[in-house]
Amino acid sequence: MKLSQVAAQLFTVRDHCKNAVDFAASIKKVKKIGYGAVQVSGVGPIPEDEIVRICSGEGVTICATHEGGQQICDETQKVIDRLGKLGCKYTAYPWPHTNPKTEAETRALAASLDKAGEKMRAAGQVLCYHNHAIEFKRVEADGAGRTMLDIIYDETDPRNLQGEPDMYWVQAGGGNPEQWATRLHKRLPLIHMKDYGIRDGNTATMMEIGAGMLNWRAIVAAAERSGCEWFIVEQDTCPADPFDSLAQSFAYVKSVLAEK
């Protein structure tokens, strides 16, 4: 992994990106930490041309976005237009908005994602899937078959749906992060990096990269073999200042994981 492939997920600092002025200050801070790229997610209603102007002014690449699940599936052209304005080819579907509970409902979601991804591919863009723990629920009739995430990837064309596995949520769902990075060979342009730890009350918590229990050397190596382009650091909840968490994660990535 090259340091130039490491990005910050702006959802981490979403409370500091509500308007253009705060967004500009946040991009400046992220760049100062060392990140040369960002994923746009959770920001306020800032026009795309303003986002581009601010990021380019700091020398920061917009590597990907998250867009609303319903809009991706039902208003795909709006997503295509937004990515075009941002000069960005990747977006990720962030949450199973149809709330599927059965195999049939999951297969229907997969069909909808495949259709949206096909439209995006025709426009030169790439739709990816971002998982949480819920997709590791087994929904086939016997209760021991495929998980929702298995179905979503099995029943979509790899050309139409790529992966953005969130390694914290893979672990939380009972999956193996390294194995999922391997499984998505040539279908893995993006990964989300946040560490998985256990707090004193015996509950799971999100942690800075290197502070938890995930084997990042193995995960990154597997992701590289699968062709990963962007390694995106995200931490939904932080113990204090989210910029401090981004800085701590970047320092670990730089010193331990990135090519020297």
Short mmCIF file of N, CA, C and O in Angstrom, two decimals, residues 124-257:
data_model
loop_
_atom_site.label_atom_id
_atom_site.label_comp_id
_atom_site.label_asym_id
_atom_site.label_seq_id
_atom_site.Cartn_x
_atom_site.Cartn_y
_atom_site.Cartn_z
N GLY A 124 -19.25 5.22 -17.12
CA GLY A 124 -17.84 5.22 -16.74
C GLY A 124 -17.61 5.30 -15.25
O GLY A 124 -16.52 5.67 -14.80
N GLN A 125 -18.62 4.94 -14.46
CA GLN A 125 -18.54 5.01 -13.01
C GLN A 125 -18.69 3.62 -12.40
O GLN A 125 -19.05 2.66 -13.08
N VAL A 126 -18.42 3.52 -11.10
CA VAL A 126 -18.41 2.22 -10.43
C VAL A 126 -19.23 2.29 -9.14
O VAL A 126 -18.97 3.13 -8.28
N LEU A 127 -20.20 1.40 -9.02
CA LEU A 127 -20.98 1.26 -7.79
C LEU A 127 -20.34 0.19 -6.93
O LEU A 127 -20.05 -0.92 -7.39
N CYS A 128 -20.14 0.51 -5.66
CA CYS A 128 -19.58 -0.43 -4.69
C CYS A 128 -20.60 -0.67 -3.56
O CYS A 128 -21.57 0.07 -3.44
N TYR A 129 -20.36 -1.69 -2.77
CA TYR A 129 -21.25 -2.00 -1.65
C TYR A 129 -20.49 -1.90 -0.34
O TYR A 129 -19.45 -2.52 -0.15
N HIS A 130 -21.05 -1.10 0.57
CA HIS A 130 -20.49 -0.95 1.92
C HIS A 130 -21.37 -1.73 2.89
O HIS A 130 -22.56 -1.49 3.02
N ASN A 131 -20.76 -2.68 3.57
CA ASN A 131 -21.51 -3.54 4.49
C ASN A 131 -21.45 -3.03 5.93
O ASN A 131 -20.56 -2.28 6.32
N HIS A 132 -22.43 -3.48 6.69
CA HIS A 132 -22.39 -3.40 8.15
C HIS A 132 -22.46 -4.83 8.67
O HIS A 132 -22.24 -5.78 7.91
N ALA A 133 -22.78 -5.02 9.93
CA ALA A 133 -22.87 -6.37 10.47
C ALA A 133 -24.13 -7.09 10.02
O ALA A 133 -24.16 -8.32 9.89
N ILE A 134 -25.18 -6.33 9.73
CA ILE A 134 -26.48 -6.93 9.45
C ILE A 134 -26.46 -7.85 8.24
O ILE A 134 -27.19 -8.83 8.16
N GLU A 135 -25.56 -7.57 7.29
CA GLU A 135 -25.51 -8.39 6.07
C GLU A 135 -24.93 -9.78 6.31
O GLU A 135 -24.93 -10.61 5.39
N PHE A 136 -24.45 -10.04 7.52
CA PHE A 136 -23.93 -11.37 7.82
C PHE A 136 -25.01 -12.28 8.40
O PHE A 136 -24.72 -13.43 8.78
N LYS A 137 -26.23 -11.80 8.43
CA LYS A 137 -27.36 -12.64 8.82
C LYS A 137 -27.63 -13.67 7.73
O LYS A 137 -27.64 -13.35 6.55
N ARG A 138 -27.84 -14.92 8.14
CA ARG A 138 -28.16 -15.97 7.18
C ARG A 138 -29.67 -15.96 6.91
O ARG A 138 -30.47 -16.08 7.84
N VAL A 139 -30.03 -15.83 5.65
CA VAL A 139 -31.44 -15.65 5.32
C VAL A 139 -31.99 -16.76 4.44
O VAL A 139 -33.18 -16.75 4.11
N GLU A 140 -31.16 -17.71 4.05
CA GLU A 140 -31.70 -18.82 3.26
C GLU A 140 -32.55 -19.73 4.14
O GLU A 140 -32.40 -19.75 5.37
N ALA A 141 -33.42 -20.46 3.52
CA ALA A 141 -34.51 -21.15 4.23
C ALA A 141 -34.03 -22.05 5.36
O ALA A 141 -34.67 -22.12 6.42
N ASP A 142 -32.91 -22.74 5.17
CA ASP A 142 -32.48 -23.68 6.20
C ASP A 142 -31.75 -23.02 7.36
O ASP A 142 -31.39 -23.68 8.34
N GLY A 143 -31.52 -21.71 7.26
CA GLY A 143 -30.86 -20.99 8.34
C GLY A 143 -29.37 -21.22 8.43
O GLY A 143 -28.71 -20.69 9.32
N ALA A 144 -28.83 -22.03 7.53
CA ALA A 144 -27.40 -22.34 7.57
C ALA A 144 -26.72 -22.08 6.23
O ALA A 144 -25.58 -22.46 6.02
N GLY A 145 -27.43 -21.44 5.34
CA GLY A 145 -26.92 -21.19 4.00
C GLY A 145 -26.21 -19.86 3.88
O GLY A 145 -25.52 -19.41 4.80
N ARG A 146 -26.43 -19.20 2.77
CA ARG A 146 -25.71 -17.97 2.48
C ARG A 146 -26.19 -16.80 3.35
O ARG A 146 -27.35 -16.73 3.74
N THR A 147 -25.26 -15.92 3.61
CA THR A 147 -25.62 -14.68 4.30
C THR A 147 -26.19 -13.69 3.28
O THR A 147 -26.10 -13.89 2.06
N MET A 148 -26.76 -12.61 3.78
CA MET A 148 -27.23 -11.55 2.90
C MET A 148 -26.10 -11.03 2.02
O MET A 148 -26.29 -10.79 0.82
N LEU A 149 -24.91 -10.88 2.60
CA LEU A 149 -23.79 -10.35 1.83
C LEU A 149 -23.35 -11.33 0.75
O LEU A 149 -23.00 -10.92 -0.37
N ASP A 150 -23.39 -12.63 1.05
CA ASP A 150 -23.11 -13.64 0.03
C ASP A 150 -24.07 -13.46 -1.15
O ASP A 150 -23.64 -13.46 -2.32
N ILE A 151 -25.34 -13.34 -0.86
CA ILE A 151 -26.35 -13.23 -1.91
C ILE A 151 -26.14 -11.96 -2.73
O ILE A 151 -26.21 -11.98 -3.97
N ILE A 152 -25.86 -10.86 -2.06
CA ILE A 152 -25.67 -9.58 -2.76
C ILE A 152 -24.53 -9.67 -3.76
O ILE A 152 -24.65 -9.20 -4.91
N TYR A 153 -23.42 -10.29 -3.37
CA TYR A 153 -22.30 -10.41 -4.30
C TYR A 153 -22.51 -11.55 -5.30
O TYR A 153 -22.13 -11.41 -6.47
N ASP A 154 -23.10 -12.66 -4.88
CA ASP A 154 -23.29 -13.80 -5.77
C ASP A 154 -24.25 -13.46 -6.91
O ASP A 154 -24.10 -13.98 -8.03
N GLU A 155 -25.24 -12.63 -6.64
CA GLU A 155 -26.31 -12.43 -7.60
C GLU A 155 -26.25 -11.06 -8.29
O GLU A 155 -27.25 -10.57 -8.79
N THR A 156 -25.06 -10.49 -8.30
CA THR A 156 -24.82 -9.28 -9.09
C THR A 156 -23.61 -9.53 -9.98
O THR A 156 -22.71 -10.30 -9.64
N ASP A 157 -23.61 -8.87 -11.12
CA ASP A 157 -22.49 -8.96 -12.05
C ASP A 157 -21.32 -8.18 -11.45
O ASP A 157 -21.48 -7.02 -11.08
N PRO A 158 -20.15 -8.79 -11.33
CA PRO A 158 -19.00 -8.06 -10.78
C PRO A 158 -18.69 -6.78 -11.52
O PRO A 158 -18.11 -5.86 -10.94
N ARG A 159 -19.09 -6.69 -12.77
CA ARG A 159 -18.88 -5.44 -13.52
C ARG A 159 -19.82 -4.34 -13.04
O ARG A 159 -19.54 -3.16 -13.23
N ASN A 160 -20.94 -4.75 -12.42
CA ASN A 160 -21.96 -3.79 -11.99
C ASN A 160 -21.92 -3.47 -10.50
O ASN A 160 -22.46 -2.44 -10.09
N LEU A 161 -21.35 -4.35 -9.71
CA LEU A 161 -21.26 -4.10 -8.27
C LEU A 161 -19.91 -4.57 -7.76
O LEU A 161 -19.59 -5.76 -7.79
N GLN A 162 -19.13 -3.62 -7.29
CA GLN A 162 -17.83 -3.90 -6.70
C GLN A 162 -17.94 -3.79 -5.17
O GLN A 162 -19.01 -3.56 -4.63
N GLY A 163 -16.83 -3.99 -4.48
CA GLY A 163 -16.87 -4.02 -3.03
C GLY A 163 -16.22 -2.82 -2.37
O GLY A 163 -15.22 -2.30 -2.84
N GLU A 164 -16.81 -2.42 -1.25
CA GLU A 164 -16.18 -1.51 -0.29
C GLU A 164 -16.41 -2.12 1.09
O GLU A 164 -17.19 -1.60 1.89
N PRO A 165 -15.77 -3.25 1.38
CA PRO A 165 -16.00 -3.88 2.68
C PRO A 165 -15.47 -3.02 3.82
O PRO A 165 -14.36 -2.50 3.75
N ASP A 166 -16.29 -2.88 4.84
CA ASP A 166 -15.87 -2.18 6.05
C ASP A 166 -15.37 -3.25 7.02
O ASP A 166 -16.13 -4.10 7.49
N MET A 167 -14.06 -3.22 7.29
CA MET A 167 -13.44 -4.32 8.01
C MET A 167 -13.87 -4.41 9.48
O MET A 167 -13.89 -5.50 10.06
N TYR A 168 -14.22 -3.28 10.08
CA TYR A 168 -14.78 -3.33 11.44
C TYR A 168 -16.09 -4.13 11.43
O TYR A 168 -16.31 -5.02 12.26
N TRP A 169 -16.96 -3.80 10.49
CA TRP A 169 -18.28 -4.43 10.46
C TRP A 169 -18.20 -5.88 9.99
O TRP A 169 -19.04 -6.70 10.39
N VAL A 170 -17.23 -6.21 9.15
CA VAL A 170 -17.01 -7.62 8.81
C VAL A 170 -16.73 -8.41 10.08
O VAL A 170 -17.34 -9.45 10.35
N GLN A 171 -15.80 -7.89 10.89
CA GLN A 171 -15.47 -8.55 12.17
C GLN A 171 -16.68 -8.60 13.09
O GLN A 171 -16.97 -9.64 13.70
N ALA A 172 -17.40 -7.50 13.20
CA ALA A 172 -18.57 -7.44 14.09
C ALA A 172 -19.66 -8.41 13.67
O ALA A 172 -20.40 -8.93 14.51
N GLY A 173 -19.75 -8.66 12.36
CA GLY A 173 -20.78 -9.57 11.86
C GLY A 173 -20.38 -11.03 11.94
O GLY A 173 -21.19 -11.91 11.60
N GLY A 174 -19.16 -11.31 12.38
CA GLY A 174 -18.70 -12.68 12.49
C GLY A 174 -17.93 -13.17 11.28
O GLY A 174 -17.63 -14.37 11.18
N GLY A 175 -17.61 -12.25 10.37
CA GLY A 175 -16.82 -12.62 9.21
C GLY A 175 -15.33 -12.47 9.47
O GLY A 175 -14.91 -12.03 10.54
N ASN A 176 -14.54 -12.83 8.47
CA ASN A 176 -13.09 -12.74 8.57
C ASN A 176 -12.62 -11.67 7.59
O ASN A 176 -12.75 -11.85 6.37
N PRO A 177 -12.10 -10.54 8.06
CA PRO A 177 -11.73 -9.45 7.16
C PRO A 177 -10.73 -9.86 6.08
O PRO A 177 -10.89 -9.48 4.91
N GLU A 178 -9.72 -10.61 6.43
CA GLU A 178 -8.73 -11.03 5.44
C GLU A 178 -9.38 -11.92 4.38
O GLU A 178 -9.12 -11.76 3.17
N GLN A 179 -10.23 -12.83 4.80
CA GLN A 179 -10.89 -13.72 3.85
C GLN A 179 -11.81 -12.95 2.90
O GLN A 179 -11.91 -13.26 1.71
N TRP A 180 -12.50 -11.92 3.42
CA TRP A 180 -13.37 -11.14 2.55
C TRP A 180 -12.57 -10.30 1.57
O TRP A 180 -12.97 -10.13 0.41
N ALA A 181 -11.43 -9.81 1.99
CA ALA A 181 -10.57 -9.09 1.05
C ALA A 181 -10.10 -10.02 -0.06
O ALA A 181 -9.98 -9.61 -1.22
N THR A 182 -9.85 -11.28 0.29
CA THR A 182 -9.43 -12.26 -0.71
C THR A 182 -10.58 -12.68 -1.60
O THR A 182 -10.43 -12.80 -2.83
N ARG A 183 -11.74 -12.87 -1.01
CA ARG A 183 -12.91 -13.30 -1.78
C ARG A 183 -13.26 -12.29 -2.87
O ARG A 183 -13.72 -12.67 -3.96
N LEU A 184 -13.07 -11.02 -2.60
CA LEU A 184 -13.44 -9.98 -3.57
C LEU A 184 -12.30 -9.66 -4.53
O LEU A 184 -12.11 -8.52 -4.93
N HIS A 185 -11.57 -10.68 -4.92
CA HIS A 185 -10.44 -10.52 -5.85
C HIS A 185 -10.92 -9.87 -7.15
O HIS A 185 -11.91 -10.30 -7.74
N LYS A 186 -10.24 -8.82 -7.55
CA LYS A 186 -10.57 -8.04 -8.75
C LYS A 186 -11.96 -7.41 -8.66
O LYS A 186 -12.53 -7.00 -9.68
N ARG A 187 -12.47 -7.31 -7.44
CA ARG A 187 -13.79 -6.70 -7.22
C ARG A 187 -13.71 -5.78 -6.01
O ARG A 187 -14.68 -5.55 -5.33
N LEU A 188 -12.50 -5.26 -5.75
CA LEU A 188 -12.23 -4.58 -4.49
C LEU A 188 -11.47 -3.27 -4.71
O LEU A 188 -10.30 -3.16 -4.36
N PRO A 189 -12.12 -2.26 -5.27
CA PRO A 189 -11.40 -0.99 -5.45
C PRO A 189 -11.22 -0.20 -4.16
O PRO A 189 -10.30 0.61 -4.04
N LEU A 190 -12.10 -0.44 -3.16
CA LEU A 190 -12.10 0.35 -1.94
C LEU A 190 -12.23 -0.57 -0.73
O LEU A 190 -12.91 -1.59 -0.78
N ILE A 191 -11.58 -0.19 0.38
CA ILE A 191 -11.91 -0.79 1.67
C ILE A 191 -12.03 0.32 2.71
O ILE A 191 -11.43 1.39 2.56
N HIS A 192 -12.82 0.06 3.74
CA HIS A 192 -12.91 0.95 4.88
C HIS A 192 -12.09 0.35 6.02
O HIS A 192 -12.24 -0.82 6.37
N MET A 193 -11.26 1.19 6.60
CA MET A 193 -10.37 0.77 7.68
C MET A 193 -10.76 1.47 8.98
O MET A 193 -10.65 2.69 9.08
N LYS A 194 -11.26 0.71 9.91
CA LYS A 194 -11.37 1.16 11.30
C LYS A 194 -11.17 -0.06 12.17
O LYS A 194 -11.55 -1.16 11.79
N ASP A 195 -10.55 0.12 13.32
CA ASP A 195 -10.16 -1.03 14.12
C ASP A 195 -11.28 -1.46 15.06
O ASP A 195 -12.18 -0.68 15.39
N TYR A 196 -11.20 -2.72 15.46
CA TYR A 196 -12.21 -3.35 16.29
C TYR A 196 -11.60 -3.67 17.65
O TYR A 196 -10.57 -4.36 17.73
N GLY A 197 -12.20 -3.13 18.70
CA GLY A 197 -11.70 -3.39 20.05
C GLY A 197 -12.83 -3.69 21.00
O GLY A 197 -14.01 -3.56 20.67
N ILE A 198 -12.49 -4.10 22.20
CA ILE A 198 -13.47 -4.41 23.25
C ILE A 198 -13.21 -3.49 24.44
O ILE A 198 -12.10 -3.42 24.96
N ARG A 199 -14.24 -2.76 24.85
CA ARG A 199 -14.11 -1.87 26.01
C ARG A 199 -14.35 -2.66 27.30
O ARG A 199 -14.72 -3.83 27.27
N ASP A 200 -14.14 -2.00 28.42
CA ASP A 200 -14.20 -2.67 29.72
C ASP A 200 -15.54 -3.35 29.99
O ASP A 200 -15.61 -4.36 30.67
N GLY A 201 -16.61 -2.81 29.46
CA GLY A 201 -17.93 -3.39 29.69
C GLY A 201 -18.24 -4.58 28.82
O GLY A 201 -19.40 -5.00 28.73
N ASN A 202 -17.22 -5.13 28.14
CA ASN A 202 -17.37 -6.31 27.29
C ASN A 202 -18.22 -6.03 26.07
O ASN A 202 -18.93 -6.90 25.56
N THR A 203 -18.16 -4.79 25.58
CA THR A 203 -18.86 -4.44 24.34
C THR A 203 -17.85 -3.98 23.31
O THR A 203 -16.79 -3.44 23.63
N ALA A 204 -18.20 -4.19 22.05
CA ALA A 204 -17.30 -3.82 20.96
C ALA A 204 -17.28 -2.31 20.79
O ALA A 204 -18.26 -1.61 21.06
N THR A 205 -16.14 -1.81 20.32
CA THR A 205 -16.02 -0.38 20.07
C THR A 205 -15.11 -0.14 18.88
O THR A 205 -14.22 -0.94 18.58
N MET A 206 -15.35 0.96 18.18
CA MET A 206 -14.48 1.38 17.07
C MET A 206 -13.25 2.05 17.62
O MET A 206 -13.34 2.86 18.54
N MET A 207 -12.11 1.71 17.05
CA MET A 207 -10.85 2.25 17.53
C MET A 207 -9.99 2.73 16.37
O MET A 207 -10.26 2.40 15.21
N GLU A 208 -8.98 3.51 16.69
CA GLU A 208 -8.04 3.96 15.69
C GLU A 208 -7.25 2.77 15.14
O GLU A 208 -7.05 1.77 15.84
N ILE A 209 -6.80 2.88 13.90
CA ILE A 209 -6.05 1.79 13.27
C ILE A 209 -4.82 1.48 14.12
O ILE A 209 -4.05 2.36 14.49
N GLY A 210 -4.63 0.20 14.42
CA GLY A 210 -3.50 -0.23 15.23
C GLY A 210 -3.79 -0.29 16.72
O GLY A 210 -3.00 -0.86 17.48
N ALA A 211 -4.91 0.28 17.15
CA ALA A 211 -5.24 0.28 18.57
C ALA A 211 -6.13 -0.89 18.97
O ALA A 211 -6.34 -1.14 20.15
N GLY A 212 -6.66 -1.60 17.98
CA GLY A 212 -7.57 -2.70 18.25
C GLY A 212 -6.95 -4.05 17.98
O GLY A 212 -5.74 -4.24 18.11
N MET A 213 -7.78 -4.98 17.54
CA MET A 213 -7.36 -6.38 17.44
C MET A 213 -7.27 -6.90 16.02
O MET A 213 -6.90 -8.07 15.82
N LEU A 214 -7.59 -6.10 15.01
CA LEU A 214 -7.55 -6.59 13.63
C LEU A 214 -6.11 -6.73 13.14
O LEU A 214 -5.24 -5.91 13.49
N ASN A 215 -5.88 -7.73 12.31
CA ASN A 215 -4.56 -7.99 11.74
C ASN A 215 -4.41 -7.18 10.46
O ASN A 215 -4.66 -7.68 9.35
N TRP A 216 -4.00 -5.92 10.59
CA TRP A 216 -3.99 -5.02 9.44
C TRP A 216 -2.95 -5.39 8.41
O TRP A 216 -3.15 -5.18 7.21
N ARG A 217 -1.84 -5.95 8.83
CA ARG A 217 -0.83 -6.36 7.84
C ARG A 217 -1.42 -7.41 6.89
O ARG A 217 -1.25 -7.33 5.67
N ALA A 218 -2.12 -8.38 7.45
CA ALA A 218 -2.72 -9.43 6.63
C ALA A 218 -3.87 -8.89 5.79
O ALA A 218 -4.02 -9.26 4.62
N ILE A 219 -4.69 -8.02 6.38
CA ILE A 219 -5.82 -7.46 5.64
C ILE A 219 -5.34 -6.63 4.46
O ILE A 219 -5.84 -6.77 3.33
N VAL A 220 -4.37 -5.75 4.70
CA VAL A 220 -3.87 -4.89 3.63
C VAL A 220 -3.20 -5.71 2.54
O VAL A 220 -3.40 -5.46 1.34
N ALA A 221 -2.44 -6.73 2.93
CA ALA A 221 -1.79 -7.58 1.93
C ALA A 221 -2.82 -8.29 1.06
O ALA A 221 -2.67 -8.37 -0.17
N ALA A 222 -3.88 -8.81 1.68
CA ALA A 222 -4.93 -9.48 0.92
C ALA A 222 -5.66 -8.49 0.01
O ALA A 222 -5.99 -8.82 -1.14
N ALA A 223 -5.92 -7.30 0.52
CA ALA A 223 -6.60 -6.28 -0.29
C ALA A 223 -5.74 -5.88 -1.49
O ALA A 223 -6.26 -5.69 -2.60
N GLU A 224 -4.46 -5.76 -1.28
CA GLU A 224 -3.57 -5.42 -2.40
C GLU A 224 -3.58 -6.51 -3.46
O GLU A 224 -3.62 -6.22 -4.66
N ARG A 225 -3.56 -7.76 -3.03
CA ARG A 225 -3.62 -8.87 -4.00
C ARG A 225 -4.92 -8.85 -4.78
O ARG A 225 -4.98 -9.31 -5.93
N SER A 226 -5.98 -8.32 -4.17
CA SER A 226 -7.28 -8.25 -4.84
C SER A 226 -7.45 -6.98 -5.66
O SER A 226 -8.51 -6.77 -6.26
N GLY A 227 -6.42 -6.14 -5.70
CA GLY A 227 -6.44 -4.97 -6.57
C GLY A 227 -6.98 -3.71 -5.94
O GLY A 227 -7.40 -2.79 -6.67
N CYS A 228 -6.98 -3.61 -4.61
CA CYS A 228 -7.53 -2.43 -3.95
C CYS A 228 -6.80 -1.16 -4.38
O CYS A 228 -5.58 -1.11 -4.43
N GLU A 229 -7.57 -0.13 -4.68
CA GLU A 229 -7.01 1.16 -5.10
C GLU A 229 -6.96 2.18 -3.98
O GLU A 229 -6.03 2.98 -3.91
N TRP A 230 -7.98 2.17 -3.10
CA TRP A 230 -8.08 3.18 -2.05
C TRP A 230 -8.33 2.51 -0.70
O TRP A 230 -9.27 1.73 -0.55
N PHE A 231 -7.50 2.87 0.26
CA PHE A 231 -7.60 2.39 1.63
C PHE A 231 -8.12 3.56 2.47
O PHE A 231 -7.39 4.51 2.75
N ILE A 232 -9.40 3.49 2.85
CA ILE A 232 -10.10 4.66 3.37
C ILE A 232 -10.30 4.51 4.89
O ILE A 232 -10.98 3.60 5.36
N VAL A 233 -9.71 5.42 5.63
CA VAL A 233 -9.78 5.40 7.09
C VAL A 233 -11.08 6.07 7.55
O VAL A 233 -11.37 7.20 7.17
N GLU A 234 -11.82 5.36 8.36
CA GLU A 234 -13.10 5.88 8.87
C GLU A 234 -13.23 5.50 10.34
O GLU A 234 -12.80 4.42 10.76
N GLN A 235 -13.82 6.38 11.12
CA GLN A 235 -14.15 6.06 12.51
C GLN A 235 -15.43 6.78 12.86
O GLN A 235 -15.44 7.98 13.12
N ASP A 236 -16.53 6.05 12.84
CA ASP A 236 -17.86 6.66 13.04
C ASP A 236 -17.97 7.39 14.37
O ASP A 236 -18.59 8.45 14.45
N THR A 237 -17.41 6.77 15.41
CA THR A 237 -17.41 7.39 16.74
C THR A 237 -15.98 7.42 17.25
O THR A 237 -15.24 6.45 17.13
N CYS A 238 -15.61 8.54 17.84
CA CYS A 238 -14.25 8.75 18.31
C CYS A 238 -14.27 9.11 19.80
O CYS A 238 -15.24 9.71 20.28
N PRO A 239 -13.22 8.79 20.54
CA PRO A 239 -13.23 9.07 21.97
C PRO A 239 -13.15 10.55 22.31
O PRO A 239 -13.58 10.96 23.37
N ALA A 240 -12.63 11.35 21.39
CA ALA A 240 -12.52 12.80 21.62
C ALA A 240 -12.59 13.51 20.26
O ALA A 240 -13.54 13.31 19.52
N ASP A 241 -11.61 14.32 19.94
CA ASP A 241 -11.59 15.05 18.68
C ASP A 241 -11.40 14.07 17.52
O ASP A 241 -10.40 13.34 17.49
N PRO A 242 -12.32 14.03 16.56
CA PRO A 242 -12.18 13.07 15.46
C PRO A 242 -10.95 13.31 14.60
O PRO A 242 -10.42 12.37 14.01
N PHE A 243 -10.46 14.56 14.54
CA PHE A 243 -9.23 14.83 13.80
C PHE A 243 -8.04 14.17 14.48
O PHE A 243 -7.10 13.72 13.81
N ASP A 244 -8.07 14.10 15.82
CA ASP A 244 -7.01 13.41 16.54
C ASP A 244 -7.03 11.91 16.22
O ASP A 244 -5.98 11.28 16.08
N SER A 245 -8.24 11.34 16.10
CA SER A 245 -8.34 9.92 15.75
C SER A 245 -7.83 9.68 14.34
O SER A 245 -7.11 8.70 14.09
N LEU A 246 -8.19 10.55 13.41
CA LEU A 246 -7.68 10.42 12.04
C LEU A 246 -6.16 10.52 12.02
O LEU A 246 -5.48 9.80 11.27
N ALA A 247 -5.61 11.41 12.83
CA ALA A 247 -4.16 11.58 12.89
C ALA A 247 -3.49 10.34 13.47
O ALA A 247 -2.44 9.89 12.98
N GLN A 248 -4.06 9.77 14.53
CA GLN A 248 -3.49 8.57 15.14
C GLN A 248 -3.50 7.41 14.15
O GLN A 248 -2.51 6.67 14.03
N SER A 249 -4.62 7.24 13.44
CA SER A 249 -4.70 6.16 12.45
C SER A 249 -3.70 6.37 11.33
O SER A 249 -3.03 5.43 10.89
N PHE A 250 -3.57 7.60 10.86
CA PHE A 250 -2.64 7.89 9.77
C PHE A 250 -1.21 7.59 10.19
O PHE A 250 -0.42 7.04 9.41
N ALA A 251 -0.86 7.96 11.42
CA ALA A 251 0.50 7.72 11.90
C ALA A 251 0.81 6.24 11.91
O ALA A 251 1.92 5.82 11.54
N TYR A 252 -0.15 5.41 12.32
CA TYR A 252 0.07 3.96 12.32
C TYR A 252 0.20 3.43 10.90
O TYR A 252 1.10 2.63 10.59
N VAL A 253 -0.70 3.87 10.03
CA VAL A 253 -0.65 3.42 8.64
C VAL A 253 0.69 3.79 8.01
O VAL A 253 1.32 2.98 7.33
N LYS A 254 1.13 5.01 8.26
CA LYS A 254 2.38 5.48 7.67
C LYS A 254 3.58 4.70 8.19
O LYS A 254 4.46 4.30 7.43
N SER A 255 3.61 4.44 9.49
CA SER A 255 4.80 3.84 10.10
C SER A 255 4.82 2.31 9.97
O SER A 255 5.89 1.71 9.92
N VAL A 256 3.63 1.69 9.88
CA VAL A 256 3.57 0.22 9.93
C VAL A 256 3.12 -0.41 8.62
O VAL A 256 3.64 -1.46 8.22
N LEU A 257 2.16 0.18 7.94
CA LEU A 257 1.50 -0.49 6.82
C LEU A 257 1.93 -0.02 5.44
O LEU A 257 1.93 -0.81 4.49
#
